[in-house]
């Protein structure tokens, strides 16, 4: 049962009602309210949280331009061919330095407005004041509660925050491409540790086999795999290898279920979610409030003048904005 009748929150109630009848407009509205930190968000989140747990959450990460969105597009086709529904969340880097359309030829996943079993939403990865958006976990929960069979989350794996997003996934697909010097860099960034399935995309490129060998050799170094991540070659732009890739992803999810490891992943996502909420209630709140009342500017001035140590200032801000609250 969704939200009880007595709850006087009309906005939340109509959205919950929309979830019950699988109205995509209700999901779109809920995401916007959560992203904007609306006063209705909490009611919606609390209610929808009870209904999550159905979706298989797949994280897709990799360097800019390796073909993640193109792959997502072909994965949607594969998922639909199995008769399953899918929600896609694309977390876009919105930093003026790193992101948005780094490459001019970036692909946008088609929204497929005619297919009501597919829903696409793009999120900015940075919140106000340059902080990382703290809503990804909540938004994944909304998608899950809406009842999609699969939720795909695409992020550009360039920074820690993007890697952190992968903690919400049950299965992580790391996408690489030959000819970008990507193999070595990716290994440095620790991306090898987070992948459950690896994909060498752009296999139409002559260096693809070499990239696969490098990756396989690196994976061989770890002999203690519970699950040895497979490496699949794809040409996403032609849909080649995608059925096999989708098969491996499902094999990984089944492996987790059969070995009682899915709970670990779910627990990892709960920890990430808790962290997200704690940071929002503390770090983000302190920054927002001290910014709006001018304290932050004064604090920064003190720091640049070398009058106070950041630790002392941090304690003062915590005292001022968190401890003094009722
Ligand atoms: N040759 C070739 N090109 C591909 C392949 N897959 C994708 N592309 C092209 O590579 C470019 C980038 O693809 P995207 O899907 O936007 O890559 P992305 O990883 O989502 O990029 P960002 O979201 O910007 O990080 C586009 O021009 C695609 O058409 C492939 O298998 N072979
Ligand atoms: Mg993309």
Short mmCIF file of C-alpha atoms and ligand atoms in Angstrom, two decimals:
data_model
loop_
_atom_site.label_atom_id
_atom_site.label_comp_id
_atom_site.label_asym_id
_atom_site.label_seq_id
_atom_site.Cartn_x
_atom_site.Cartn_y
_atom_site.Cartn_z
CA UNK A 1 0.00 0.00 0.00
CA UNK A 2 1.27 3.39 -0.93
CA UNK A 3 0.85 6.53 1.19
CA UNK A 4 -2.11 6.46 3.59
CA UNK A 5 -5.02 8.74 2.87
CA UNK A 6 -4.60 10.94 5.92
CA UNK A 7 -1.25 12.33 4.84
CA UNK A 8 -2.05 15.89 4.02
CA UNK A 9 0.61 16.33 1.40
CA UNK A 10 -1.28 16.75 -1.86
CA UNK A 11 1.77 17.00 -4.07
CA UNK A 12 3.40 13.91 -2.64
CA UNK A 13 0.10 12.04 -2.70
CA UNK A 14 -0.54 12.71 -6.35
CA UNK A 15 2.97 11.57 -7.21
CA UNK A 16 2.63 8.40 -5.18
CA UNK A 17 -0.68 7.76 -6.92
CA UNK A 18 1.12 8.26 -10.22
CA UNK A 19 3.75 5.70 -9.20
CA UNK A 20 1.01 3.22 -8.41
CA UNK A 21 -0.39 3.55 -11.90
CA UNK A 22 3.10 3.78 -13.45
CA UNK A 23 2.66 7.28 -14.87
CA UNK A 24 6.04 8.38 -16.19
CA UNK A 25 5.15 12.02 -15.63
CA UNK A 26 4.95 11.26 -11.90
CA UNK A 27 8.46 9.83 -11.93
CA UNK A 28 9.77 12.81 -13.89
CA UNK A 29 8.20 15.19 -11.39
CA UNK A 30 9.47 13.24 -8.39
CA UNK A 31 13.04 13.36 -9.74
CA UNK A 32 12.81 17.12 -10.23
CA UNK A 33 11.47 17.66 -6.71
CA UNK A 34 14.24 15.52 -5.21
CA UNK A 35 16.94 17.19 -7.29
CA UNK A 36 15.74 20.61 -6.22
CA UNK A 37 15.51 19.68 -2.57
CA UNK A 38 11.77 20.47 -2.48
CA UNK A 39 9.88 20.24 0.79
CA UNK A 40 7.78 17.47 -0.76
CA UNK A 41 10.82 15.34 -1.53
CA UNK A 42 11.08 13.69 1.88
CA UNK A 43 7.51 12.38 1.89
CA UNK A 44 7.91 11.01 -1.60
CA UNK A 45 11.23 9.38 -0.78
CA UNK A 46 10.04 7.85 2.46
CA UNK A 47 7.02 6.33 0.79
CA UNK A 48 8.78 5.11 -2.33
CA UNK A 49 11.64 3.62 -0.30
CA UNK A 50 9.23 0.95 0.94
CA UNK A 51 8.64 -0.16 -2.62
CA UNK A 52 12.15 -0.42 -3.88
CA UNK A 53 14.12 -3.65 -4.26
CA UNK A 54 12.83 -4.92 -7.56
CA UNK A 55 15.28 -3.37 -10.02
CA UNK A 56 18.60 -4.73 -11.10
CA UNK A 57 20.87 -1.71 -10.96
CA UNK A 58 23.65 -1.65 -13.52
CA UNK A 59 26.39 0.99 -13.34
CA UNK A 60 28.17 1.91 -16.56
CA UNK A 61 31.37 3.88 -16.31
CA UNK A 62 34.42 4.68 -18.38
CA UNK A 63 36.45 7.55 -19.76
CA UNK A 64 34.83 10.27 -21.87
CA UNK A 65 33.86 9.22 -25.36
CA UNK A 66 34.46 5.46 -25.06
CA UNK A 67 30.89 4.83 -26.20
CA UNK A 68 28.92 4.42 -22.96
CA UNK A 69 25.77 6.13 -24.21
CA UNK A 70 25.89 4.24 -27.49
CA UNK A 71 26.16 1.01 -25.49
CA UNK A 72 23.33 2.04 -23.19
CA UNK A 73 21.21 2.55 -26.27
CA UNK A 74 21.93 -0.96 -27.54
CA UNK A 75 21.46 -2.42 -24.05
CA UNK A 76 18.01 -0.83 -23.93
CA UNK A 77 17.18 -2.69 -27.14
CA UNK A 78 18.45 -5.96 -25.65
CA UNK A 79 16.48 -5.42 -22.45
CA UNK A 80 13.29 -4.62 -24.36
CA UNK A 81 13.74 -7.72 -26.51
CA UNK A 82 13.61 -9.72 -23.28
CA UNK A 83 10.32 -8.00 -22.50
CA UNK A 84 11.78 -6.06 -19.57
CA UNK A 85 11.40 -2.41 -18.67
CA UNK A 86 14.31 -0.06 -18.14
CA UNK A 87 15.04 3.31 -16.58
CA UNK A 88 18.22 5.14 -17.52
CA UNK A 89 19.98 7.76 -15.41
CA UNK A 90 22.83 9.60 -17.10
CA UNK A 91 24.94 11.50 -14.61
CA UNK A 92 26.54 14.30 -16.57
CA UNK A 93 29.66 15.99 -15.39
CA UNK A 94 28.63 19.62 -15.26
CA UNK A 95 31.92 21.09 -14.22
CA UNK A 96 33.01 23.83 -16.61
CA UNK A 97 36.46 22.25 -16.66
CA UNK A 98 35.76 18.61 -17.26
CA UNK A 99 32.40 18.31 -18.58
CA UNK A 100 29.46 18.41 -20.70
CA UNK A 101 30.28 17.65 -24.28
CA UNK A 102 34.00 17.19 -23.95
CA UNK A 103 33.79 15.57 -27.31
CA UNK A 104 31.67 17.16 -29.95
CA UNK A 105 30.32 13.82 -31.09
CA UNK A 106 28.85 12.71 -27.81
CA UNK A 107 25.76 10.56 -28.14
CA UNK A 108 22.52 11.29 -26.32
CA UNK A 109 20.47 8.27 -25.47
CA UNK A 110 17.24 8.46 -27.41
CA UNK A 111 14.34 9.03 -25.10
CA UNK A 112 12.02 6.67 -27.04
CA UNK A 113 8.97 8.60 -26.02
CA UNK A 114 6.73 6.09 -27.73
CA UNK A 115 7.88 3.20 -25.55
CA UNK A 116 6.40 3.52 -22.09
CA UNK A 117 8.68 0.79 -20.74
CA UNK A 118 11.73 3.00 -21.21
CA UNK A 119 12.44 6.14 -19.23
CA UNK A 120 15.47 8.36 -19.53
CA UNK A 121 16.71 11.09 -17.25
CA UNK A 122 19.89 13.09 -17.23
CA UNK A 123 21.23 14.54 -13.96
CA UNK A 124 23.92 17.08 -13.27
CA UNK A 125 26.64 15.54 -11.15
CA UNK A 126 27.47 18.83 -9.43
CA UNK A 127 25.20 20.64 -7.09
CA UNK A 128 25.32 24.30 -6.21
CA UNK A 129 28.59 25.72 -4.88
CA UNK A 130 30.44 23.15 -6.92
CA UNK A 131 29.68 20.30 -4.52
CA UNK A 132 28.86 16.86 -5.80
CA UNK A 133 25.15 16.30 -6.19
CA UNK A 134 23.93 14.29 -3.22
CA UNK A 135 20.79 12.98 -4.82
CA UNK A 136 21.89 10.15 -7.07
CA UNK A 137 21.09 7.41 -4.55
CA UNK A 138 17.65 8.83 -3.87
CA UNK A 139 16.93 9.09 -7.56
CA UNK A 140 17.98 5.50 -8.15
CA UNK A 141 15.57 4.55 -5.36
CA UNK A 142 12.78 6.45 -7.14
CA UNK A 143 13.47 4.55 -10.36
CA UNK A 144 13.55 1.26 -8.47
CA UNK A 145 10.29 1.99 -6.66
CA UNK A 146 8.69 2.87 -9.97
CA UNK A 147 9.24 -0.77 -10.80
CA UNK A 148 11.70 -0.93 -13.67
CA UNK A 149 13.27 -4.35 -14.20
CA UNK A 150 16.60 -2.68 -14.90
CA UNK A 151 18.02 0.68 -13.91
CA UNK A 152 21.08 1.75 -15.88
CA UNK A 153 23.28 4.49 -14.44
CA UNK A 154 25.86 6.02 -16.80
CA UNK A 155 28.69 8.15 -15.41
CA UNK A 156 31.95 9.40 -16.83
CA UNK A 157 34.50 7.63 -14.69
CA UNK A 158 36.95 10.46 -14.33
CA UNK A 159 36.66 11.40 -10.69
CA UNK A 160 36.08 9.95 -7.27
CA UNK A 161 32.49 11.13 -7.18
CA UNK A 162 31.72 9.23 -10.36
CA UNK A 163 33.38 6.11 -8.99
CA UNK A 164 31.35 6.60 -5.80
CA UNK A 165 28.14 6.51 -7.79
CA UNK A 166 29.04 2.96 -8.76
CA UNK A 167 28.55 1.93 -5.13
CA UNK A 168 24.83 2.06 -5.86
CA UNK A 169 25.09 -0.53 -8.59
CA UNK A 170 24.58 -4.27 -8.19
CA UNK A 171 26.78 -4.84 -11.18
CA UNK A 172 29.35 -2.49 -12.68
CA UNK A 173 30.21 -2.41 -16.36
CA UNK A 174 33.50 -0.69 -17.13
CA UNK A 175 33.76 0.46 -20.73
CA UNK A 176 37.09 1.05 -22.41
CA UNK A 177 38.09 1.84 -25.95
CA UNK A 178 41.30 1.21 -27.84
CA UNK A 179 43.38 4.04 -29.13
CA UNK A 180 42.71 6.40 -26.24
CA UNK A 181 45.67 5.28 -24.17
CA UNK A 182 42.82 4.25 -21.98
CA UNK A 183 43.99 0.83 -20.84
CA UNK A 184 46.89 2.01 -18.74
CA UNK A 185 45.18 5.14 -17.38
CA UNK A 186 42.13 3.25 -16.31
CA UNK A 187 44.20 0.81 -14.35
CA UNK A 188 45.87 3.68 -12.54
CA UNK A 189 42.54 5.16 -11.61
CA UNK A 190 41.62 1.94 -9.82
CA UNK A 191 38.78 1.24 -12.19
CA UNK A 192 39.93 -2.35 -12.45
CA UNK A 193 38.76 -2.96 -8.90
CA UNK A 194 35.25 -1.74 -9.50
CA UNK A 195 34.39 -3.61 -12.71
CA UNK A 196 32.30 -6.78 -12.71
CA UNK A 197 32.15 -6.92 -16.48
CA UNK A 198 34.60 -5.19 -18.81
CA UNK A 199 33.82 -4.08 -22.28
CA UNK A 200 36.33 -3.08 -24.90
CA UNK A 201 34.15 -1.02 -27.19
CA UNK A 202 35.07 0.32 -30.63
CA UNK A 203 36.31 -3.15 -31.50
CA UNK A 204 36.26 -2.02 -35.12
CA UNK A 205 39.49 -0.21 -34.20
CA UNK A 206 42.70 -2.11 -35.09
CA UNK A 207 44.07 -1.85 -31.53
CA UNK A 208 41.09 -3.57 -29.95
CA UNK A 209 42.68 -6.99 -29.56
CA UNK A 210 45.73 -5.47 -27.94
CA UNK A 211 43.53 -3.60 -25.47
CA UNK A 212 41.73 -6.85 -24.64
CA UNK A 213 45.06 -8.64 -24.03
CA UNK A 214 46.34 -5.86 -21.76
CA UNK A 215 43.15 -5.94 -19.78
CA UNK A 216 43.07 -9.73 -19.55
CA UNK A 217 46.68 -9.74 -18.37
CA UNK A 218 45.89 -7.19 -15.67
CA UNK A 219 42.88 -9.16 -14.52
CA UNK A 220 44.99 -12.32 -14.37
CA UNK A 221 47.18 -10.70 -11.73
CA UNK A 222 44.41 -11.12 -9.23
CA UNK A 223 43.95 -14.82 -8.56
CA UNK A 224 41.42 -14.42 -5.78
CA UNK A 225 38.40 -13.51 -7.80
CA UNK A 226 35.12 -14.79 -6.48
CA UNK A 227 33.88 -13.78 -9.88
CA UNK A 228 36.43 -13.37 -12.63
CA UNK A 229 35.22 -10.35 -14.62
CA UNK A 230 34.76 -11.26 -18.26
CA UNK A 231 36.07 -9.01 -21.03
CA UNK A 232 33.75 -8.55 -23.99
CA UNK A 233 34.47 -6.83 -27.28
CA UNK A 234 31.70 -4.67 -28.73
CA UNK A 235 31.04 -2.33 -31.60
CA UNK A 236 28.24 -0.43 -29.92
CA UNK A 237 27.58 1.80 -32.92
CA UNK A 238 26.64 -1.35 -34.88
CA UNK A 239 25.08 -3.23 -31.98
CA UNK A 240 27.78 -5.92 -32.28
CA UNK A 241 28.61 -7.98 -29.18
CA UNK A 242 25.85 -6.34 -27.16
CA UNK A 243 23.74 -9.49 -26.76
CA UNK A 244 26.78 -11.31 -25.41
CA UNK A 245 27.57 -8.39 -23.13
CA UNK A 246 24.03 -8.33 -21.79
CA UNK A 247 24.29 -12.09 -21.21
CA UNK A 248 27.44 -11.63 -19.11
CA UNK A 249 25.84 -8.86 -17.08
CA UNK A 250 22.92 -11.14 -16.30
CA UNK A 251 25.29 -13.98 -15.47
CA UNK A 252 27.02 -11.72 -12.97
CA UNK A 253 23.71 -10.74 -11.39
CA UNK A 254 22.70 -14.40 -11.17
CA UNK A 255 26.09 -15.25 -9.68
CA UNK A 256 25.49 -12.66 -6.96
CA UNK A 257 22.05 -14.05 -6.21
CA UNK A 258 23.15 -17.67 -6.14
CA UNK A 259 26.07 -16.99 -3.84
CA UNK A 260 24.21 -14.72 -1.45
CA UNK A 261 26.38 -11.82 -2.52
CA UNK A 262 23.59 -9.59 -3.68
CA UNK A 263 22.92 -8.58 -0.08
CA UNK A 264 26.48 -7.29 0.14
CA UNK A 265 25.91 -5.09 -2.87
CA UNK A 266 22.60 -3.89 -1.51
CA UNK A 267 24.25 -3.16 1.80
CA UNK A 268 27.01 -1.25 0.00
CA UNK A 269 24.35 0.88 -1.67
CA UNK A 270 22.69 1.54 1.69
CA UNK A 271 26.00 2.73 3.11
CA UNK A 272 26.49 5.00 0.10
CA UNK A 273 22.98 6.32 0.56
CA UNK A 274 23.50 6.95 4.24
CA UNK A 275 26.72 8.78 3.48
CA UNK A 276 24.98 10.84 0.81
CA UNK A 277 22.28 11.86 3.28
CA UNK A 278 24.68 12.59 6.12
CA UNK A 279 26.76 14.83 3.88
CA UNK A 280 23.68 16.61 2.67
CA UNK A 281 22.46 17.23 6.21
CA UNK A 282 25.84 18.42 7.42
CA UNK A 283 28.42 19.53 4.85
CA UNK A 284 25.95 20.86 2.30
CA UNK A 285 23.83 22.55 4.94
CA UNK A 286 26.83 24.32 6.48
CA UNK A 287 28.03 25.53 3.10
CA UNK A 288 24.59 26.68 1.96
CA UNK A 289 23.81 28.55 5.17
CA UNK A 290 27.20 30.12 5.66
CA UNK A 291 27.18 31.15 2.02
CA UNK A 292 23.80 32.83 2.23
CA UNK A 293 24.53 34.78 5.41
CA UNK A 294 28.02 35.84 4.36
CA UNK A 295 29.87 33.79 6.99
CA UNK A 296 31.56 31.67 4.35
CA UNK A 297 33.12 34.71 2.71
CA UNK A 298 34.44 35.92 6.05
CA UNK A 299 35.78 32.46 6.84
CA UNK A 300 37.61 32.28 3.53
CA UNK A 301 39.10 35.70 4.20
CA UNK A 302 40.38 34.51 7.58
CA UNK A 303 41.94 31.47 5.95
CA UNK A 304 43.67 33.46 3.26
CA UNK A 305 45.03 35.83 5.89
CA UNK A 306 46.37 32.81 7.75
CA UNK A 307 44.59 33.85 10.94
CA UNK A 308 42.78 30.60 11.59
CA UNK A 309 43.43 26.96 10.80
CA UNK A 310 40.74 25.25 8.68
CA UNK A 311 40.13 22.67 11.43
CA UNK A 312 39.29 25.35 13.97
CA UNK A 313 37.09 27.14 11.49
CA UNK A 314 35.33 23.89 10.59
CA UNK A 315 34.54 23.31 14.26
CA UNK A 316 33.17 26.83 14.58
CA UNK A 317 30.93 26.37 11.55
CA UNK A 318 29.67 23.01 12.84
CA UNK A 319 28.93 24.62 16.18
CA UNK A 320 27.18 27.54 14.55
CA UNK A 321 25.02 25.73 12.02
CA UNK A 322 24.50 22.24 13.39
CA UNK A 323 24.96 22.13 17.16
CA UNK A 324 22.98 25.28 17.87
CA UNK A 325 19.96 23.90 16.03
CA UNK A 326 17.09 22.48 17.98
N1 LIG B 1 34.01 3.43 -34.38
C1 LIG B 1 33.18 3.34 -33.36
N2 LIG B 1 32.62 4.44 -32.85
C2 LIG B 1 31.79 4.32 -31.79
C3 LIG B 1 31.47 3.06 -31.22
N3 LIG B 1 30.64 3.26 -30.19
C4 LIG B 1 30.44 4.58 -30.10
N4 LIG B 1 31.13 5.23 -31.06
C5 LIG B 1 31.18 6.68 -31.30
O1 LIG B 1 31.98 7.30 -30.29
C6 LIG B 1 31.46 8.60 -30.03
C7 LIG B 1 31.22 8.78 -28.54
O2 LIG B 1 30.18 7.91 -28.14
P1 LIG B 1 29.32 8.12 -26.84
O3 LIG B 1 28.34 6.99 -26.77
O4 LIG B 1 28.77 9.51 -26.78
O5 LIG B 1 30.42 7.97 -25.72
P2 LIG B 1 30.27 8.22 -24.13
O6 LIG B 1 31.23 7.31 -23.49
O7 LIG B 1 28.84 8.09 -23.73
O8 LIG B 1 30.72 9.73 -24.04
P3 LIG B 1 30.57 10.72 -22.76
O9 LIG B 1 29.18 10.53 -22.19
O10 LIG B 1 30.77 12.08 -23.35
O11 LIG B 1 31.65 10.35 -21.81
C8 LIG B 1 30.22 8.77 -30.89
O12 LIG B 1 30.57 9.41 -32.08
C9 LIG B 1 29.83 7.33 -31.20
O13 LIG B 1 29.10 7.22 -32.38
C10 LIG B 1 32.07 1.89 -31.81
O14 LIG B 1 31.87 0.77 -31.37
N5 LIG B 1 32.92 2.11 -32.86
MG1 LIG B 2 27.60 9.47 -22.68
#
